[in-house]
Amino acid sequence: MPTKKVPKKRRVLSGVQPSGEAHLGNYLGAFRQWVALQETDDCLFCIVDQHAITGDYDPRQLPQRIFDMAVSLLAVGLDPDKCSLFVQSEVPEHTELAWLFNAVTPVGELERMTQYKDKASRLESVPAGILNYPILQAADILIYRAEAVPVGEDQLQHLELTREIARRWNARFGEFFPEPQAIVSGMGRVMGLDGQAKMSKSLGNTVGILAEAPEIWARIRTAVTDPQRVTRQDPGRPEVCNVYHLHEHFPPDVGLDDIAQQCRTARRGCVECKRILADTITREFEPFRERAAYYRERKDEVLEILAAGARRASAIARRTMAEVRSRMGLDWRVALG
Ligand code: AMP
Ligand code: TRP
């Protein structure tokens, strides 16, 4: 009987910094999509420890942060039977390819990156790693010749540069790398509880996805609401209120319309409105806390999941590098015969 050809699945890669426990912005902006994509696509998810060293960090804490991020990802529902989860430094080909991409990446393009400008402006002396960060990111993606990259909106510029690097490399050494597309969840970027900047671990304006009820409440209670609502009696504007926007992602039992209405008419105060949000988040993340507790108790199982992920990733990465070295004239021993 002729075997039916199974269509090849689309290759997907994404990465996250090992910032310890994941936060709500990571979850809404990225991980929720990762969990959905593992059902349909050939997915690789990478904890990027070599990106983490470009910023200020404590080497003594890095190993635990890597482990905690792995637990967070398993907790939100990544399934090692459906995707490969691994740590960047266990596949050293990423950094090798990044070095080779240096040859086709204009410094001017790197200097244009918003994330670079933002970070560099706050530093007196800027490490080259902060400038070259997007080259390593391009290597993370292209080493698997990934076609799609699910990320939060803040990463679109880095993805555009990845495509540029693929184009320039292909033009110089022959068509090989695909130009990967970003997959962005419709929600844009999640603002931090301070309402000032995007939610980010380094800004301390986050809610952890594994936090217990009292901590979730303690965090949500501090959230900034509509500044025009100075007293309990002032009517609020849900459209400018970050707490309302968070309600949109965690549909409350009373309904979103009720939240908006009661805010506009000042019938419900901000504290009560936040209480409802904290309760909904606590309930929705309950299964995450349970799974996290399971994996924290089973360190060896987590380490084996990461090892298996790295083995599969390495096999693909080695094939890519063999071709890249050959096209760039770096397989000189073979070429010399
Ligand atoms: P990071 O923790 O910066 O490595 O981010 C991991 C993933 O979460 C990336 O896809 C980011 O785009 C996404 N992400 C991080 N913070 C936010 C945010 N505040 N809003 C939306 N997505 C985010
Ligand atoms: N730069 C990304 C961030 O800060 C993390 C990252 C590194 C990444 N390598 C990647 C994301 C590859 C997607 C694909 O969020």
Short mmCIF file of C-alpha atoms and ligand atoms in Angstrom, two decimals:
data_model
loop_
_atom_site.label_atom_id
_atom_site.label_comp_id
_atom_site.label_asym_id
_atom_site.label_seq_id
_atom_site.Cartn_x
_atom_site.Cartn_y
_atom_site.Cartn_z
CA MET A 1 0.00 0.00 0.00
CA PRO A 2 1.45 3.41 -0.85
CA THR A 3 2.14 5.39 2.27
CA LYS A 4 0.33 8.67 2.45
CA LYS A 5 2.73 11.57 2.70
CA VAL A 6 2.19 13.52 5.89
CA PRO A 7 2.56 17.24 5.18
CA LYS A 8 5.55 18.69 6.93
CA LYS A 9 4.69 20.76 9.96
CA ARG A 10 5.69 24.37 10.13
CA ARG A 11 8.80 24.90 12.27
CA VAL A 12 8.30 27.36 15.12
CA LEU A 13 10.89 28.71 17.55
CA SER A 14 10.66 31.15 20.40
CA GLY A 15 12.78 32.17 23.35
CA VAL A 16 12.51 33.65 26.80
CA GLN A 17 15.12 35.04 29.15
CA PRO A 18 15.67 33.07 32.35
CA SER A 19 14.23 35.79 34.56
CA GLY A 20 12.96 33.25 37.12
CA GLU A 21 9.24 32.96 37.48
CA ALA A 22 7.26 34.10 34.41
CA HIS A 23 4.89 37.06 34.73
CA LEU A 24 1.51 37.93 33.37
CA GLY A 25 3.00 39.89 30.45
CA ASN A 26 5.00 36.85 29.33
CA TYR A 27 1.91 34.73 29.64
CA LEU A 28 -0.53 36.95 27.73
CA GLY A 29 2.04 38.21 25.23
CA ALA A 30 3.77 34.93 24.43
CA PHE A 31 3.33 31.71 26.39
CA ARG A 32 -0.40 31.37 25.81
CA GLN A 33 0.40 31.18 22.10
CA TRP A 34 3.25 28.73 22.64
CA VAL A 35 0.88 26.35 24.40
CA ALA A 36 -1.61 26.59 21.52
CA LEU A 37 1.03 26.21 18.78
CA GLN A 38 2.49 22.99 20.19
CA GLU A 39 -0.77 21.30 19.13
CA THR A 40 -0.33 22.16 15.45
CA ASP A 41 3.30 23.00 14.68
CA ASP A 42 6.81 21.63 15.11
CA CYS A 43 7.79 23.77 18.10
CA LEU A 44 11.10 24.48 19.81
CA PHE A 45 11.17 26.70 22.90
CA CYS A 46 14.41 27.98 24.27
CA ILE A 47 15.45 29.50 27.61
CA VAL A 48 18.08 31.99 26.48
CA ASP A 49 20.68 32.03 29.24
CA GLN A 50 23.37 33.47 26.96
CA HIS A 51 21.18 36.50 26.31
CA ALA A 52 20.78 36.99 30.05
CA ILE A 53 24.49 37.65 30.58
CA THR A 54 24.36 40.81 28.46
CA GLY A 55 22.58 42.67 31.26
CA ASP A 56 23.42 43.04 34.91
CA TYR A 57 22.99 39.65 36.57
CA ASP A 58 24.14 37.51 39.45
CA PRO A 59 25.95 34.34 38.31
CA ARG A 60 25.02 32.61 41.58
CA GLN A 61 21.34 33.10 40.83
CA LEU A 62 21.34 32.23 37.14
CA PRO A 63 21.06 28.42 37.50
CA GLN A 64 17.98 28.69 39.74
CA ARG A 65 16.41 31.25 37.40
CA ILE A 66 16.84 28.90 34.48
CA PHE A 67 15.22 26.10 36.46
CA ASP A 68 12.36 28.32 37.63
CA MET A 69 11.64 29.47 34.09
CA ALA A 70 11.54 25.84 32.94
CA VAL A 71 9.05 25.09 35.73
CA SER A 72 6.95 28.13 34.74
CA LEU A 73 6.81 26.98 31.13
CA LEU A 74 5.81 23.44 32.08
CA ALA A 75 3.30 24.90 34.54
CA VAL A 76 1.47 26.97 31.92
CA GLY A 77 1.11 23.87 29.81
CA LEU A 78 4.09 23.23 27.56
CA ASP A 79 4.06 19.47 27.06
CA PRO A 80 7.44 17.79 26.44
CA ASP A 81 5.66 15.19 24.31
CA LYS A 82 4.45 17.93 21.96
CA CYS A 83 7.36 20.39 21.83
CA SER A 84 11.07 20.62 22.58
CA LEU A 85 12.03 22.73 25.58
CA PHE A 86 15.73 23.40 26.09
CA VAL A 87 18.38 25.81 27.35
CA GLN A 88 20.33 27.83 24.78
CA SER A 89 23.82 27.17 26.18
CA GLU A 90 23.32 23.41 25.81
CA VAL A 91 23.31 23.90 22.04
CA PRO A 92 26.58 25.80 21.45
CA GLU A 93 25.92 26.06 17.71
CA HIS A 94 23.72 29.12 18.47
CA THR A 95 26.75 31.18 19.43
CA GLU A 96 28.82 29.84 16.57
CA LEU A 97 26.18 30.90 14.05
CA ALA A 98 25.83 34.26 15.80
CA TRP A 99 29.53 34.90 15.24
CA LEU A 100 29.19 34.05 11.57
CA PHE A 101 26.18 36.37 11.26
CA ASN A 102 28.40 39.21 12.50
CA ALA A 103 29.83 39.15 9.01
CA VAL A 104 26.54 40.15 7.36
CA THR A 105 25.00 42.44 10.00
CA PRO A 106 25.46 46.21 9.62
CA VAL A 107 26.30 47.97 12.89
CA GLY A 108 23.92 50.75 11.86
CA GLU A 109 20.99 48.33 11.95
CA LEU A 110 21.93 47.19 15.44
CA GLU A 111 22.20 50.78 16.65
CA ARG A 112 18.68 51.49 15.41
CA MET A 113 17.08 48.90 17.70
CA THR A 114 14.77 50.48 20.27
CA GLN A 115 15.68 47.96 22.96
CA TYR A 116 19.36 48.71 22.43
CA LYS A 117 18.87 52.48 22.53
CA ASP A 118 16.75 52.14 25.62
CA LYS A 119 19.26 49.98 27.49
CA ALA A 120 22.35 51.83 26.26
CA SER A 121 20.95 55.21 27.29
CA ARG A 122 20.90 54.05 30.90
CA LEU A 123 24.52 52.86 30.92
CA GLU A 124 27.75 54.74 31.08
CA SER A 125 29.70 51.95 29.41
CA VAL A 126 27.75 49.78 26.99
CA PRO A 127 28.84 46.13 26.69
CA ALA A 128 29.11 44.94 23.08
CA GLY A 129 26.73 42.11 24.03
CA ILE A 130 23.86 44.58 24.35
CA LEU A 131 24.48 45.83 20.83
CA ASN A 132 24.97 42.33 19.40
CA TYR A 133 22.05 40.80 21.28
CA PRO A 134 19.76 40.67 18.20
CA ILE A 135 22.42 38.76 16.22
CA LEU A 136 22.30 35.94 18.75
CA GLN A 137 18.52 36.09 18.63
CA ALA A 138 18.62 35.75 14.82
CA ALA A 139 20.91 32.74 15.25
CA ASP A 140 18.49 31.16 17.78
CA ILE A 141 15.79 31.30 15.15
CA LEU A 142 17.65 30.64 11.92
CA ILE A 143 19.74 27.73 13.20
CA TYR A 144 16.46 25.77 13.15
CA ARG A 145 15.41 27.46 9.92
CA ALA A 146 12.22 28.35 11.78
CA GLU A 147 9.44 29.87 9.72
CA ALA A 148 7.42 31.39 12.52
CA VAL A 149 8.24 33.04 15.84
CA PRO A 150 5.53 33.71 18.43
CA VAL A 151 6.55 36.79 20.44
CA GLY A 152 5.17 39.81 22.20
CA GLU A 153 4.92 43.06 20.27
CA ASP A 154 8.14 44.38 21.80
CA GLN A 155 10.13 41.85 19.73
CA LEU A 156 8.86 42.81 16.25
CA GLN A 157 11.88 44.96 15.49
CA HIS A 158 14.27 42.14 16.36
CA LEU A 159 12.30 39.85 14.05
CA GLU A 160 12.58 42.35 11.21
CA LEU A 161 16.35 42.39 11.73
CA THR A 162 16.39 38.57 11.73
CA ARG A 163 14.75 38.62 8.29
CA GLU A 164 17.29 41.18 7.13
CA ILE A 165 20.17 38.97 8.32
CA ALA A 166 18.63 35.96 6.53
CA ARG A 167 18.27 37.99 3.30
CA ARG A 168 21.84 39.29 3.43
CA TRP A 169 23.31 35.89 4.23
CA ASN A 170 21.29 34.24 1.43
CA ALA A 171 22.35 36.94 -1.03
CA ARG A 172 26.01 36.38 -0.21
CA PHE A 173 26.16 32.60 0.27
CA GLY A 174 23.11 31.29 -1.59
CA GLU A 175 19.46 30.77 -0.70
CA PHE A 176 19.24 28.74 2.51
CA PHE A 177 17.50 30.49 5.41
CA PRO A 178 13.77 31.21 5.39
CA GLU A 179 12.59 34.70 6.38
CA PRO A 180 10.72 33.95 9.59
CA GLN A 181 7.37 35.56 10.32
CA ALA A 182 6.39 36.91 13.71
CA ILE A 183 3.21 35.59 15.27
CA VAL A 184 1.93 38.28 17.61
CA SER A 185 -1.07 37.74 19.83
CA GLY A 186 -3.73 40.34 19.12
CA MET A 187 -3.26 41.97 22.45
CA GLY A 188 -0.21 44.15 22.01
CA ARG A 189 1.98 44.75 25.00
CA VAL A 190 0.82 44.28 28.54
CA MET A 191 1.40 47.36 30.64
CA GLY A 192 2.93 47.04 34.10
CA LEU A 193 0.90 47.63 37.26
CA ASP A 194 2.46 51.11 37.47
CA GLY A 195 0.70 51.95 34.20
CA GLN A 196 3.95 53.66 33.10
CA ALA A 197 5.85 51.07 31.08
CA LYS A 198 5.48 47.57 29.72
CA MET A 199 5.27 44.85 32.32
CA SER A 200 8.82 43.69 32.88
CA LYS A 201 10.64 41.84 35.62
CA SER A 202 13.42 44.42 35.67
CA LEU A 203 10.95 47.21 36.38
CA GLY A 204 9.31 45.42 39.31
CA ASN A 205 5.79 46.10 37.97
CA THR A 206 4.74 42.49 37.41
CA VAL A 207 2.42 39.82 38.75
CA GLY A 208 4.04 36.39 38.80
CA ILE A 209 1.99 33.62 37.22
CA LEU A 210 2.73 31.26 40.13
CA ALA A 211 1.96 33.74 42.92
CA GLU A 212 -0.37 32.65 45.73
CA ALA A 213 -3.67 34.47 46.37
CA PRO A 214 -2.38 36.91 49.04
CA GLU A 215 0.55 37.93 46.84
CA ILE A 216 -1.62 38.40 43.77
CA TRP A 217 -3.89 40.64 45.81
CA ALA A 218 -0.94 42.56 47.28
CA ARG A 219 0.35 43.24 43.76
CA ILE A 220 -2.97 44.06 42.06
CA ARG A 221 -3.91 46.38 44.95
CA THR A 222 -1.01 48.65 43.96
CA ALA A 223 -2.12 48.91 40.31
CA VAL A 224 -2.56 52.42 38.96
CA THR A 225 -6.10 53.22 37.72
CA ASP A 226 -7.65 56.18 35.88
CA PRO A 227 -5.86 59.23 37.39
CA GLN A 228 -9.05 61.27 37.04
CA ARG A 229 -10.71 59.06 39.61
CA VAL A 230 -9.31 60.82 42.64
CA THR A 231 -12.05 60.05 45.14
CA ARG A 232 -14.43 57.10 45.41
CA GLN A 233 -17.23 59.28 43.98
CA ASP A 234 -15.44 60.33 40.78
CA PRO A 235 -16.63 58.54 37.65
CA GLY A 236 -13.88 56.50 35.94
CA ARG A 237 -12.88 55.90 32.32
CA PRO A 238 -12.41 52.17 31.75
CA GLU A 239 -10.75 52.77 28.38
CA VAL A 240 -7.75 54.44 30.02
CA CYS A 241 -7.63 52.17 33.08
CA ASN A 242 -5.02 49.42 33.14
CA VAL A 243 -7.05 47.40 35.64
CA TYR A 244 -9.94 47.41 33.18
CA HIS A 245 -7.63 46.26 30.39
CA LEU A 246 -6.48 43.38 32.57
CA HIS A 247 -10.14 42.49 33.18
CA GLU A 248 -10.46 42.12 29.41
CA HIS A 249 -7.95 39.26 29.50
CA PHE A 250 -9.53 37.60 32.51
CA PRO A 251 -13.28 37.78 31.91
CA PRO A 252 -14.95 38.33 35.29
CA ASP A 253 -18.08 36.42 36.40
CA VAL A 254 -20.09 39.67 36.57
CA GLY A 255 -19.26 40.36 32.90
CA LEU A 256 -17.01 43.00 31.35
CA ASP A 257 -19.91 45.35 30.69
CA ASP A 258 -20.71 45.42 34.36
CA ILE A 259 -17.10 46.31 35.22
CA ALA A 260 -17.15 49.18 32.71
CA GLN A 261 -20.60 50.42 33.73
CA GLN A 262 -19.94 50.41 37.47
CA CYS A 263 -16.69 52.27 36.87
CA ARG A 264 -18.28 54.98 34.70
CA THR A 265 -21.08 55.53 37.22
CA ALA A 266 -18.73 55.29 40.21
CA ARG A 267 -21.00 52.69 41.77
CA ARG A 268 -18.06 50.36 42.31
CA GLY A 269 -14.80 51.66 43.80
CA CYS A 270 -11.39 50.84 42.40
CA VAL A 271 -10.47 48.67 45.37
CA GLU A 272 -13.47 46.40 44.88
CA CYS A 273 -12.84 46.33 41.12
CA LYS A 274 -9.26 45.22 41.77
CA ARG A 275 -10.47 42.60 44.24
CA ILE A 276 -12.59 41.04 41.46
CA LEU A 277 -9.58 41.04 39.12
CA ALA A 278 -7.28 39.48 41.73
CA ASP A 279 -9.85 36.75 42.42
CA THR A 280 -10.30 35.93 38.73
CA ILE A 281 -6.54 35.76 38.12
CA THR A 282 -6.04 33.63 41.24
CA ARG A 283 -8.66 31.17 40.01
CA GLU A 284 -7.42 31.05 36.43
CA PHE A 285 -3.80 30.40 37.48
CA GLU A 286 -4.69 27.72 40.04
CA PRO A 287 -3.79 24.83 37.67
CA PHE A 288 -0.43 26.51 36.97
CA ARG A 289 0.41 26.54 40.67
CA GLU A 290 -0.52 22.88 40.97
CA ARG A 291 1.64 21.83 38.03
CA ALA A 292 4.52 23.98 39.26
CA ALA A 293 4.37 22.27 42.66
CA TYR A 294 4.50 18.90 40.90
CA TYR A 295 7.62 19.79 38.89
CA ARG A 296 9.43 21.53 41.75
CA GLU A 297 9.28 18.25 43.61
CA ARG A 298 10.74 16.44 40.60
CA LYS A 299 13.92 18.24 39.70
CA ASP A 300 15.39 15.25 37.86
CA GLU A 301 12.36 14.98 35.64
CA VAL A 302 12.69 18.65 34.66
CA LEU A 303 16.41 18.24 33.97
CA GLU A 304 15.71 15.24 31.76
CA ILE A 305 13.02 17.15 29.83
CA LEU A 306 15.59 19.90 29.15
CA ALA A 307 18.25 17.34 28.17
CA ALA A 308 15.89 15.60 25.74
CA GLY A 309 14.94 18.98 24.27
CA ALA A 310 18.60 19.86 23.80
CA ARG A 311 19.33 16.53 22.10
CA ARG A 312 16.61 17.09 19.55
CA ALA A 313 17.59 20.74 19.02
CA SER A 314 21.27 19.80 18.65
CA ALA A 315 20.54 17.30 15.91
CA ILE A 316 18.88 20.03 13.82
CA ALA A 317 21.49 22.66 14.71
CA ARG A 318 24.38 20.41 13.67
CA ARG A 319 22.85 19.83 10.24
CA THR A 320 22.37 23.56 9.71
CA MET A 321 25.93 24.34 10.77
CA ALA A 322 27.39 21.73 8.44
CA GLU A 323 25.72 23.46 5.51
CA VAL A 324 26.60 26.95 6.74
CA ARG A 325 30.27 26.10 7.29
CA SER A 326 30.46 24.55 3.86
CA ARG A 327 28.89 27.54 2.11
CA MET A 328 31.12 29.97 3.98
CA GLY A 329 34.31 28.09 3.13
CA LEU A 330 34.89 27.04 6.72
CA ASP A 331 34.85 23.31 6.04
CA TRP A 332 38.34 23.83 4.62
CA ARG A 333 39.62 20.37 5.56
CA VAL A 334 36.90 18.72 3.46
CA ALA A 335 37.35 21.25 0.65
CA LEU A 336 41.11 20.63 0.54
CA GLY A 337 40.33 16.93 0.03
P1 AMP B 1 11.36 38.17 28.06
O1 AMP B 1 10.94 37.88 29.46
O2 AMP B 1 11.64 39.63 27.83
O3 AMP B 1 12.42 37.25 27.54
O4 AMP B 1 10.06 37.90 27.16
C1 AMP B 1 9.58 36.63 26.83
C2 AMP B 1 8.38 36.76 25.92
O5 AMP B 1 7.32 37.45 26.59
C3 AMP B 1 8.66 37.57 24.64
O6 AMP B 1 7.94 36.99 23.56
C4 AMP B 1 8.12 38.92 24.95
O7 AMP B 1 7.70 39.59 23.77
C5 AMP B 1 6.92 38.60 25.84
N1 AMP B 1 6.66 39.70 26.77
C6 AMP B 1 7.46 40.10 27.80
N2 AMP B 1 6.91 41.17 28.45
C7 AMP B 1 5.75 41.45 27.80
C8 AMP B 1 4.72 42.44 27.98
N3 AMP B 1 4.77 43.33 28.96
N4 AMP B 1 3.68 42.43 27.11
C9 AMP B 1 3.61 41.51 26.11
N5 AMP B 1 4.53 40.56 25.90
C10 AMP B 1 5.59 40.52 26.72
N1 TRP B 2 14.88 38.80 22.95
C1 TRP B 2 13.75 38.04 23.42
C2 TRP B 2 13.09 38.80 24.59
O1 TRP B 2 13.72 39.57 25.25
C3 TRP B 2 14.13 36.66 23.86
C4 TRP B 2 14.63 35.84 22.73
C5 TRP B 2 15.93 35.43 22.54
C6 TRP B 2 13.89 35.31 21.64
N2 TRP B 2 16.02 34.66 21.44
C7 TRP B 2 14.79 34.56 20.86
C8 TRP B 2 12.55 35.39 21.27
C9 TRP B 2 14.39 33.91 19.70
C10 TRP B 2 12.15 34.73 20.11
C11 TRP B 2 13.06 34.01 19.32
O2 TRP B 2 11.95 38.57 24.84
#
